[in-house]
Amino acid sequence: MPNDYWDMDDKNDPNLLNLASVSTSMLVPFPVGKLPDASVLWLNERWFHDLGMAIHDAPTRARISASLLERFAVTSIEAHCVAGTFGGQTLGADRYGGSGGAIHGGSGRCGSDGMLIAKGTGPTPLVSEAHDWSHSHGCLYLYDAIREAVASEILNAELPHGTVPIVAIIDAGFSLARTDADEPERCAILIRPAFLRLAHFERSLYFGTSGSANSDQFQDSLRVKDAIHFADEHTQRDAGNPNDLGVDLSALYLRLAEQIAASRAHRLWTGRPTSDNITSNAQFLDFGGFRAVPTWKRGTDGHRHFFGDEMRDVRHSLPSLAYFFKKYSRFDKAIANIDQLLIQIEHHMEAAFLHHCAEACALPESSPEVFHFKAIIAHYYREQQRIDYALDQPTKHDERHDWLSDHIRGKASYGSPVGEEIAALLRELPNAHLHLCAANRWLRPRPRLSYRVSKRRAIKLVRSILADRSSGPERVSAFIATEVAVSRRVWKGLPPHWLVLGYASDHVSTALYFFDTHRMAYTVQLEGPRVRGGTLIFGAEVADETLGITNSGHRTVALVDCEPNSYLVGLSLNGRASIPTALLTFPDAAVAAQTFNSTTTHAT
């Protein structure tokens, strides 16, 4: 993405999605007006730096903030607007449908300029007459925007195909109460880059008018046809690029299976994977219902959404999309046997799930024990899925010690023989400490990501910053960075011989402290964005020679040897940068590292 994107001078850049270019029937314009007291509360510095934009530079940051406020500090609720501004600007609500139809016409509270999508800009013309309260006002609570930002960053880091990023949060400057008896809560506007939902390729059959060329139903049918033609063009143009805008349904659903498998293995649940919550390259989006679940049991959120039941929605959406692609695609995109493909998807999902479980326990595919490990993990998962429970509800005390991690730590008060078998297998492996520490890290609960806890913490933050708005941006930035860092458990591509000791991050830079069991050395992996020929490491610009690397990409990764206690006290890079202590630590790994180190020293 070019820097002058923010000046709106490069709308036709081929690497950017402009929703208006998908179809002339895609965006439904609606009037908005200026919000009098809005301000930029958070910018996703990681995302901007990954695009090569120097967001740490004050003039660049100010320019981006001003651009976002000019374009999206608006609402369709005239009562909240600056007097005389309503109707002076328009945004577009994107049409989309759903598997089996939809009562809405598309986005009910999102406005777009084509290239960015703002969530929380008030009700749009696509809200159904049968709407519920949450869609009637078109607003987004600030605490929910903060929760979504945390969820998006964690999922993007830990899932194989990432998520739609949240690039900014605007404090809308007004509050909204659910009922007269409730305390008003602050509202926000959440900014994302434009994306194509799978539901953009499906009809909205039950919304709006019909019977004329300008009717909702006719325009909706044009939108579906145009969207599929748009995907056809990109499939032909960008063949072989899995992140392009083309759509190969078979490949797409196998990618989705990998996403679901990883989220299942790591117990990061976004809710039902319906076609409106999945992009055309299998990324997840919309995280209002996100939570980390404590086990693999068949938990429900009370809305008939069940953890582990994701194939139900896959079976529903794939035939729907296949129908529309067969009808409108210029190519032969008919799936020969949908039932056979669904079987393949389910098998692929299970295989990917077991792969992520083995990888999380530092068991590579080449390990002779991996086949047996996967077999008993599959048995344990099926056993867990036979237990239903309500998420976010108190449980009996003895039921809190029946998870796999309790078996591995020898603290299970109730559980299954299969859980004990998994624990025994890990204890009997060569270098058992390495595998046990990896398993304990992976299975360790993420309490701050439970729905109730994350919501309570975000509400507390919002109420505190309203008392001192001048400190809001710094406090929200620190909060999101901290919540993400302390909730991490999995690092994609982590070598199996690394014992992770701790992790620190300011959201732009990261430090992963570990003990390398091959080199028998304490090391820290530093990562940060490239700036002016160097690297930004925890607020300091560090020259390449200091890190001992030569890297021309947007991000630098460097390994630096350190002391055994560096993760507890931090370290200095030749006086050029200070690496902080770990926000997240793994004490059992530190003990195991000492054992490895002392054994090697004694042998020498």
XYZ file of C-alpha atoms in Angstrom, residues 29-32 74-78 92-93 107-111 119-128 134-140:
33
model
C -24.971 5.490 -0.437
C -26.329 7.003 2.753
C -25.926 10.495 4.258
C -23.773 11.191 7.300
C -19.218 10.706 11.083
C -22.614 9.173 11.793
C -25.936 8.654 10.077
C -27.699 9.650 13.312
C -28.454 13.322 12.674
C -21.589 3.401 1.181
C -23.119 0.354 2.845
C -23.874 -4.088 6.343
C -26.260 -2.600 8.879
C -23.792 -0.396 10.749
C -20.763 -0.091 8.469
C -19.960 2.738 6.088
C -17.969 -0.016 11.726
C -20.260 1.965 14.025
C -21.253 4.859 11.739
C -24.969 4.490 12.472
C -27.792 2.549 10.803
C -27.606 2.083 7.041
C -30.332 1.580 4.416
C -29.552 -2.148 4.470
C -30.906 -2.777 7.981
C -33.889 -5.103 7.896
C -28.275 -3.921 18.378
C -28.873 -3.185 14.679
C -31.412 -0.416 15.217
C -28.891 2.205 16.339
C -25.939 1.209 14.141
C -23.412 2.021 16.850
C -20.479 0.117 18.328
